[in-house]
mmCIF file of N, CA and C in Angstrom:
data_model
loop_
_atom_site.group_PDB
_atom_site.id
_atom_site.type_symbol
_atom_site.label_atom_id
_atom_site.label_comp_id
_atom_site.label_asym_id
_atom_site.label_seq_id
_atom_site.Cartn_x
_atom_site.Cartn_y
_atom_site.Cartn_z
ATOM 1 N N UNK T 1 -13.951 1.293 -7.814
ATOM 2 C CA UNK T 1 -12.612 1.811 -7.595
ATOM 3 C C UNK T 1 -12.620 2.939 -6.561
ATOM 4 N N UNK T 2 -13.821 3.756 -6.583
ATOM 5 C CA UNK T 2 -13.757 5.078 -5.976
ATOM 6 C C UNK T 2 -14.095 4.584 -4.236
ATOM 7 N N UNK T 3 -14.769 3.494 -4.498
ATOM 8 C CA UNK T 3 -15.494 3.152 -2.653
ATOM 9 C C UNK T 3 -14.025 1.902 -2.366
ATOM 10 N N UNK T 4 -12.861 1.702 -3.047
ATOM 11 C CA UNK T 4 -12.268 0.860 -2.469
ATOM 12 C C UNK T 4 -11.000 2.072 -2.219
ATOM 13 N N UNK T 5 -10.549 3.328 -3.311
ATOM 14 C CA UNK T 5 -9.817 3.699 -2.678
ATOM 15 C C UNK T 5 -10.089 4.466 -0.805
ATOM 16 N N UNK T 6 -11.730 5.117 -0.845
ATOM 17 C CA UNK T 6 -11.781 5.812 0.336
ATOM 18 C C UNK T 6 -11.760 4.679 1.539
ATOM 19 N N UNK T 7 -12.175 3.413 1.416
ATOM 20 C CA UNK T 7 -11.441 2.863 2.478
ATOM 21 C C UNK T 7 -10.138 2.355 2.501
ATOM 22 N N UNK T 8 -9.500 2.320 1.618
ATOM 23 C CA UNK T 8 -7.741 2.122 1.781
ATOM 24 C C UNK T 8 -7.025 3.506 2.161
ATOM 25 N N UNK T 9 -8.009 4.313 2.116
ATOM 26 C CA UNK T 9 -7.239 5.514 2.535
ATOM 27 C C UNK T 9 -7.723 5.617 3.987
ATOM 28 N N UNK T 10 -8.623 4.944 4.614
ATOM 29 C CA UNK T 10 -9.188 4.847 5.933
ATOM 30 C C UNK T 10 -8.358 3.968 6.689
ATOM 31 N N UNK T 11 -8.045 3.001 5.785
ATOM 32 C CA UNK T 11 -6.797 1.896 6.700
ATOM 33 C C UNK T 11 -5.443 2.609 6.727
ATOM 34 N N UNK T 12 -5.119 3.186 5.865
ATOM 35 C CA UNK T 12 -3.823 3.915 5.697
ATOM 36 C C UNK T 12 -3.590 4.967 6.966
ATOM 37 N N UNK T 13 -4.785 5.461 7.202
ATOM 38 C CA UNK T 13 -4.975 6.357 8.559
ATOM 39 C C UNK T 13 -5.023 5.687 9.692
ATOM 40 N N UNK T 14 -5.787 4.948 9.742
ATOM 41 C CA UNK T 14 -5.872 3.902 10.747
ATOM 42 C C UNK T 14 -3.916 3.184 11.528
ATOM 43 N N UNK T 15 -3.233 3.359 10.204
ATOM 44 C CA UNK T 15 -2.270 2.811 10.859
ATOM 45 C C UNK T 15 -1.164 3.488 10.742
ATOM 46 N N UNK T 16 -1.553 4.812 10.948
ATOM 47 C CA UNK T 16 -0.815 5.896 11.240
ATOM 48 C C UNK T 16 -0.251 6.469 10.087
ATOM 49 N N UNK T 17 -0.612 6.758 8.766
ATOM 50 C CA UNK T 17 -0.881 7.438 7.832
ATOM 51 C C UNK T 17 -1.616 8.798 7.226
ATOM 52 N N UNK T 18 -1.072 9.524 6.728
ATOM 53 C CA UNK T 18 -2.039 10.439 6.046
ATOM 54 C C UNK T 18 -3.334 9.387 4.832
ATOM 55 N N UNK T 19 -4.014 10.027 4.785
ATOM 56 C CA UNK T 19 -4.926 9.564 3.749
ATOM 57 C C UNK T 19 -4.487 10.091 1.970
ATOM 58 N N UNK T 20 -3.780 10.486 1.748
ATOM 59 C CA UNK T 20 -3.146 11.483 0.678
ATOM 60 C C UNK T 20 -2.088 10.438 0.494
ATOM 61 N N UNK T 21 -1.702 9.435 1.596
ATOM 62 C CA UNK T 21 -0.650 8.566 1.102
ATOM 63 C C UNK T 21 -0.898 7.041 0.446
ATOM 64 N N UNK T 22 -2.813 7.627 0.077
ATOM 65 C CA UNK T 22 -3.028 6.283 -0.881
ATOM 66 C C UNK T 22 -2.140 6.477 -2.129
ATOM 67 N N UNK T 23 -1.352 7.353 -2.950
ATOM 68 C CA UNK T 23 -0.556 7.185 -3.999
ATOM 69 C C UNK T 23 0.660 6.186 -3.933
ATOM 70 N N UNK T 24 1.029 6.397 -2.617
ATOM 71 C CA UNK T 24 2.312 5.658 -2.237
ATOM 72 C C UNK T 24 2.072 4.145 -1.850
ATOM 73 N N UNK T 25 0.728 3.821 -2.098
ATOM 74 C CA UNK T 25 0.475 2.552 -1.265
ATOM 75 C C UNK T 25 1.485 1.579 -1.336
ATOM 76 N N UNK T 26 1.887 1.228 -2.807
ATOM 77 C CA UNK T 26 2.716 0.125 -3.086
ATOM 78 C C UNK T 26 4.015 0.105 -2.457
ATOM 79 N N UNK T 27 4.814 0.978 -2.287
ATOM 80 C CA UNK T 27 5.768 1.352 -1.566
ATOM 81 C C UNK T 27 5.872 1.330 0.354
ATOM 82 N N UNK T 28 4.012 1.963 0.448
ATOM 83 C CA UNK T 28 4.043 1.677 2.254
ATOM 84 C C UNK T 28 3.869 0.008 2.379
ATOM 85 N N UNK T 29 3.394 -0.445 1.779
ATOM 86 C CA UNK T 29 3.346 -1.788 1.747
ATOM 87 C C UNK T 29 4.718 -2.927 1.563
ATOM 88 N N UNK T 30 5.410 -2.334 0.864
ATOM 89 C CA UNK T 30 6.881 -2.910 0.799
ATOM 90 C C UNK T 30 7.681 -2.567 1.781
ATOM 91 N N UNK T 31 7.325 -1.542 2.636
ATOM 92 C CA UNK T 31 7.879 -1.449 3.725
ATOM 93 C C UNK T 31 7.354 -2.386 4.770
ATOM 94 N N UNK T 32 6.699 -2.755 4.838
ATOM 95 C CA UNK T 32 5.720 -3.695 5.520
ATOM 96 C C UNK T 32 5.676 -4.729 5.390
ATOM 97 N N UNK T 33 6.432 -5.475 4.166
ATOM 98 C CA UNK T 33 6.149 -6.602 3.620
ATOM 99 C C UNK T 33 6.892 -7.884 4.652
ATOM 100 N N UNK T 34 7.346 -6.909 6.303
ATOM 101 C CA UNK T 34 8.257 -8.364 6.953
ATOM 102 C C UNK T 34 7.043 -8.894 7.949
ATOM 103 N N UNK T 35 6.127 -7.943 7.861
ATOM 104 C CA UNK T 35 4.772 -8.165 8.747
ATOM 105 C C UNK T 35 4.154 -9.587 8.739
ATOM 106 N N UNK T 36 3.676 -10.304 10.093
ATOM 107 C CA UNK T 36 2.818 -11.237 9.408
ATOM 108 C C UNK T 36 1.300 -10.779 8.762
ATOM 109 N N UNK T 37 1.132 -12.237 8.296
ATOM 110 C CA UNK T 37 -0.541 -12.199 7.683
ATOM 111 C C UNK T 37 -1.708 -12.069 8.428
ATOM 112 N N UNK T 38 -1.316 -11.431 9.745
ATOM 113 C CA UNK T 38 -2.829 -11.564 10.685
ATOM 114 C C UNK T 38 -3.457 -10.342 11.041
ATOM 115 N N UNK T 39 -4.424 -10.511 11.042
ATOM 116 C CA UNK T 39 -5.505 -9.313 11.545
ATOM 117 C C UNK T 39 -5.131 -8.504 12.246
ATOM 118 N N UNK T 40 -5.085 -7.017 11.651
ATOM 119 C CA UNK T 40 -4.740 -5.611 12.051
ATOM 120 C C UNK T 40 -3.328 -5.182 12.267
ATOM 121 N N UNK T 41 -3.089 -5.642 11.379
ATOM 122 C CA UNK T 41 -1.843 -5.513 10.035
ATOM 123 C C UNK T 41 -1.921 -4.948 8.321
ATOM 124 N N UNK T 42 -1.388 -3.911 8.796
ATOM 125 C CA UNK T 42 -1.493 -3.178 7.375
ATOM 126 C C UNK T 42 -1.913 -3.653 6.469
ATOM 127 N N UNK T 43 -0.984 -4.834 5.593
ATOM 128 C CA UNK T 43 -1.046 -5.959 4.496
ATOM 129 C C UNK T 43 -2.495 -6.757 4.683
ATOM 130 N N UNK T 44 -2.211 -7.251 5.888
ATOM 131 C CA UNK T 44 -3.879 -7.905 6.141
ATOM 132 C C UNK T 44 -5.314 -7.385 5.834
ATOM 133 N N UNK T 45 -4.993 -5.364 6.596
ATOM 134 C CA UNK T 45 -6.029 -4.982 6.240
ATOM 135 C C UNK T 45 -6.325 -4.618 4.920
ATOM 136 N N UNK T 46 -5.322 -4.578 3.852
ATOM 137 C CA UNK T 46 -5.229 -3.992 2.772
ATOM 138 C C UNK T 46 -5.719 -5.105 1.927
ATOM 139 N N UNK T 47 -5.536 -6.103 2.238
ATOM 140 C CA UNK T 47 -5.876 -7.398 1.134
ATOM 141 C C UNK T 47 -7.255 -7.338 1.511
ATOM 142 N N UNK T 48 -7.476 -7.526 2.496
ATOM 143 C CA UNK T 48 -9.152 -8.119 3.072
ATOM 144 C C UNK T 48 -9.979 -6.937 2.539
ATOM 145 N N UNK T 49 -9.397 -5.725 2.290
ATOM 146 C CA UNK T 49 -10.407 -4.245 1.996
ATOM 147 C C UNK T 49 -10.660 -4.399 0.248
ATOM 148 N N UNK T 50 -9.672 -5.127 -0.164
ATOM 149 C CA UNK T 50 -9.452 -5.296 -1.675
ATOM 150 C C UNK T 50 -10.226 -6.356 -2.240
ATOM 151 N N UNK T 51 -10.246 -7.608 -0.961
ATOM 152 C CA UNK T 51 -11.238 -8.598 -1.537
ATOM 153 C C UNK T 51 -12.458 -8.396 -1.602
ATOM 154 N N UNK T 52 -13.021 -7.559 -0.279
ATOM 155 C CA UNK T 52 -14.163 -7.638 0.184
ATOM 156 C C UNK T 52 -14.551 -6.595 -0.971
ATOM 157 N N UNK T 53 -14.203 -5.383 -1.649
ATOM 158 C CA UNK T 53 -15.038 -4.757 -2.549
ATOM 159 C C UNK T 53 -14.898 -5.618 -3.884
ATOM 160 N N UNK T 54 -14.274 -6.488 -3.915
ATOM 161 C CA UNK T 54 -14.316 -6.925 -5.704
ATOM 162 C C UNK T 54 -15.107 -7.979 -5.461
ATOM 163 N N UNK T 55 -15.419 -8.798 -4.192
ATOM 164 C CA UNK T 55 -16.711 -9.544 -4.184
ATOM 165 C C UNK T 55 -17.830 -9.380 -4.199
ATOM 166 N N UNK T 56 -18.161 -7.795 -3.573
ATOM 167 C CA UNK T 56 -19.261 -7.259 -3.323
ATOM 168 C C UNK T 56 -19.844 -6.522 -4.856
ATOM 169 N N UNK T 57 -18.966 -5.501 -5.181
ATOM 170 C CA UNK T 57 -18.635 -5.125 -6.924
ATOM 171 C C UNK T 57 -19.125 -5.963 -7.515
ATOM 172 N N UNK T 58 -18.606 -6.859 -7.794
ATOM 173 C CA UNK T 58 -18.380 -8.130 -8.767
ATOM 174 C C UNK T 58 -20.100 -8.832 -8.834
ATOM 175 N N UNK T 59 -20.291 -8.939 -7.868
ATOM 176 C CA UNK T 59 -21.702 -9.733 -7.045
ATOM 177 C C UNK T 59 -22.864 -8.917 -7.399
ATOM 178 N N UNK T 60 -22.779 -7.821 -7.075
ATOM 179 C CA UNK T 60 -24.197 -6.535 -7.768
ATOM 180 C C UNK T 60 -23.876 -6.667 -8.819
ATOM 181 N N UNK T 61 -22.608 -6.787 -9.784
ATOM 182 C CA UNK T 61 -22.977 -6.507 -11.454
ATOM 183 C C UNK T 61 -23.208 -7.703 -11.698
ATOM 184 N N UNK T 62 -23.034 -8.682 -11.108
ATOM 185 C CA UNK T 62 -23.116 -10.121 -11.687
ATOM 186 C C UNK T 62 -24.675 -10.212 -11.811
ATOM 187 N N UNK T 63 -25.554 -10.038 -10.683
ATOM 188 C CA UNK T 63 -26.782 -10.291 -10.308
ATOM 189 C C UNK T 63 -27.814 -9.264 -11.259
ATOM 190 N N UNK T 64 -26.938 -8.138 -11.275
ATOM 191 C CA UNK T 64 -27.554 -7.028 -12.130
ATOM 192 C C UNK T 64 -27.884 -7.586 -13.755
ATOM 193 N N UNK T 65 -26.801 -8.211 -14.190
ATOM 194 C CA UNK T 65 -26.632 -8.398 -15.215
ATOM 195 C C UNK T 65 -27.494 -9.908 -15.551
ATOM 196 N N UNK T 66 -27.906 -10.673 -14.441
ATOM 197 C CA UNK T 66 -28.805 -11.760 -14.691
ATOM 198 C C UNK T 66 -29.794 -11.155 -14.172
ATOM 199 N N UNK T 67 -30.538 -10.306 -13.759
ATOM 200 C CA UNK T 67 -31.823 -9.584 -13.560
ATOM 201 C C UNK T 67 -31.953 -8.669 -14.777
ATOM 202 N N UNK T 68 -31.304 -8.109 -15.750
ATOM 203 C CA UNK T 68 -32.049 -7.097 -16.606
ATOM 204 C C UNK T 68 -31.708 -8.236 -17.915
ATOM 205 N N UNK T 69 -30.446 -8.901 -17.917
ATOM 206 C CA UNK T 69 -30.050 -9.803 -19.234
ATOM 207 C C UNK T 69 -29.706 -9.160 -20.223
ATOM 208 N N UNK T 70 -29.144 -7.461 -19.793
ATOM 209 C CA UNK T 70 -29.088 -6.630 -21.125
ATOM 210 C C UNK T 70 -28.265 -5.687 -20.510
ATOM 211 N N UNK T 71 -26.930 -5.315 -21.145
ATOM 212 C CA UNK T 71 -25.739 -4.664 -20.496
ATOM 213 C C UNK T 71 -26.379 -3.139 -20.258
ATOM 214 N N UNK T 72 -27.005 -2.298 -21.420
ATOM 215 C CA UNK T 72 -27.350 -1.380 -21.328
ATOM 216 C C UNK T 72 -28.339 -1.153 -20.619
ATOM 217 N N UNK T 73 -29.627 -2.015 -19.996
ATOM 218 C CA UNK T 73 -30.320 -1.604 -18.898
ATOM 219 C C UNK T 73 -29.550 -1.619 -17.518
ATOM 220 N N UNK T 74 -28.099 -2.472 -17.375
ATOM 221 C CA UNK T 74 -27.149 -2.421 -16.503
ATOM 222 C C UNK T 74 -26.990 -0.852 -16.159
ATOM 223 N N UNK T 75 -26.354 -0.243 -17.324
ATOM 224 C CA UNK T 75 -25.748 0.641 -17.175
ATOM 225 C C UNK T 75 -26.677 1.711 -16.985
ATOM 226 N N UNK T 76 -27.895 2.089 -17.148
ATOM 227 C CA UNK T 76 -29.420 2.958 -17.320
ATOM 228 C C UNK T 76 -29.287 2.957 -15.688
ATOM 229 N N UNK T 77 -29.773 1.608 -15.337
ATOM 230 C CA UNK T 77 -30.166 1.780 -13.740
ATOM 231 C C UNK T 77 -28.479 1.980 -12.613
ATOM 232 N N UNK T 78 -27.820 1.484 -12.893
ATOM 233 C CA UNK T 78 -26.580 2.512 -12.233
ATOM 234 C C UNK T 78 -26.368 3.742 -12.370
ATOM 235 N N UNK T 79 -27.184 4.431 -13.728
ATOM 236 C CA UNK T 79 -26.773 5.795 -13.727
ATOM 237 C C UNK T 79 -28.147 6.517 -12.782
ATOM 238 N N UNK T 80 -28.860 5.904 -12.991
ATOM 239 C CA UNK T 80 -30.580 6.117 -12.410
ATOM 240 C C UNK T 80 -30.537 6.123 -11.049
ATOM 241 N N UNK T 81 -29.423 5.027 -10.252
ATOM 242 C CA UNK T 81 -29.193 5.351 -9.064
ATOM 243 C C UNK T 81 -28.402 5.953 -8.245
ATOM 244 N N UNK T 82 -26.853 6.385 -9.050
ATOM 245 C CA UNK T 82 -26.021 7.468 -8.887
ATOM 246 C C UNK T 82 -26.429 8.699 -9.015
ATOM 247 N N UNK T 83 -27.499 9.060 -9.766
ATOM 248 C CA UNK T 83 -28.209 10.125 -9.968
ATOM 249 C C UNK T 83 -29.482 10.847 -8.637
ATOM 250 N N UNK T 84 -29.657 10.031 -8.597
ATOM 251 C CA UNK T 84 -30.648 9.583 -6.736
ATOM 252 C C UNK T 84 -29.834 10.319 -6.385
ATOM 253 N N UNK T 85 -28.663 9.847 -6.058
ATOM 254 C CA UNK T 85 -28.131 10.587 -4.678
ATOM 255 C C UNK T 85 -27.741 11.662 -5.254
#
């Protein structure tokens, strides 16, 4: 959640936004909603930023979770590596 809002707040800037106006997203987006669907377009970039972390997300816990086979060594080595940094 935390690495998908700082890049929706990077696209939000990107297209002439404050970054502080990730609260409002749903609303800048309804303003937007007459836009087409193509590349480097608000909506466009906002979907593609949304897919691309819940595949990537999704994909490390998936793999995580068939490499240890045990939720709580899941959760040990995510804290083991948030802790790293």
């Amino acid at each position: 959640m935390v690495s998908t809002a700082l890049f929706l707040a990077r696209i939000l800037e990107k297209h002439g936004y404050r970054k502080s106006d990730i609260k409002r997203l749903f609303d800048i987006l309804e303003k937007h909603w007459e836009e087409p669907w193509d590349c480097g377009y608000l909506k466009h970039d906002v979907q593609y930023c949304i897919v691309y972390h819940l595949l990537l997300w999704g994909g490390f816990l998936s793999v995580a979770l068939l490499e240890f086979r045990n939720v709580s060594l899941v959760i040990m080595q995510l804290l083991a590596w948030f802790s790293f940094w």
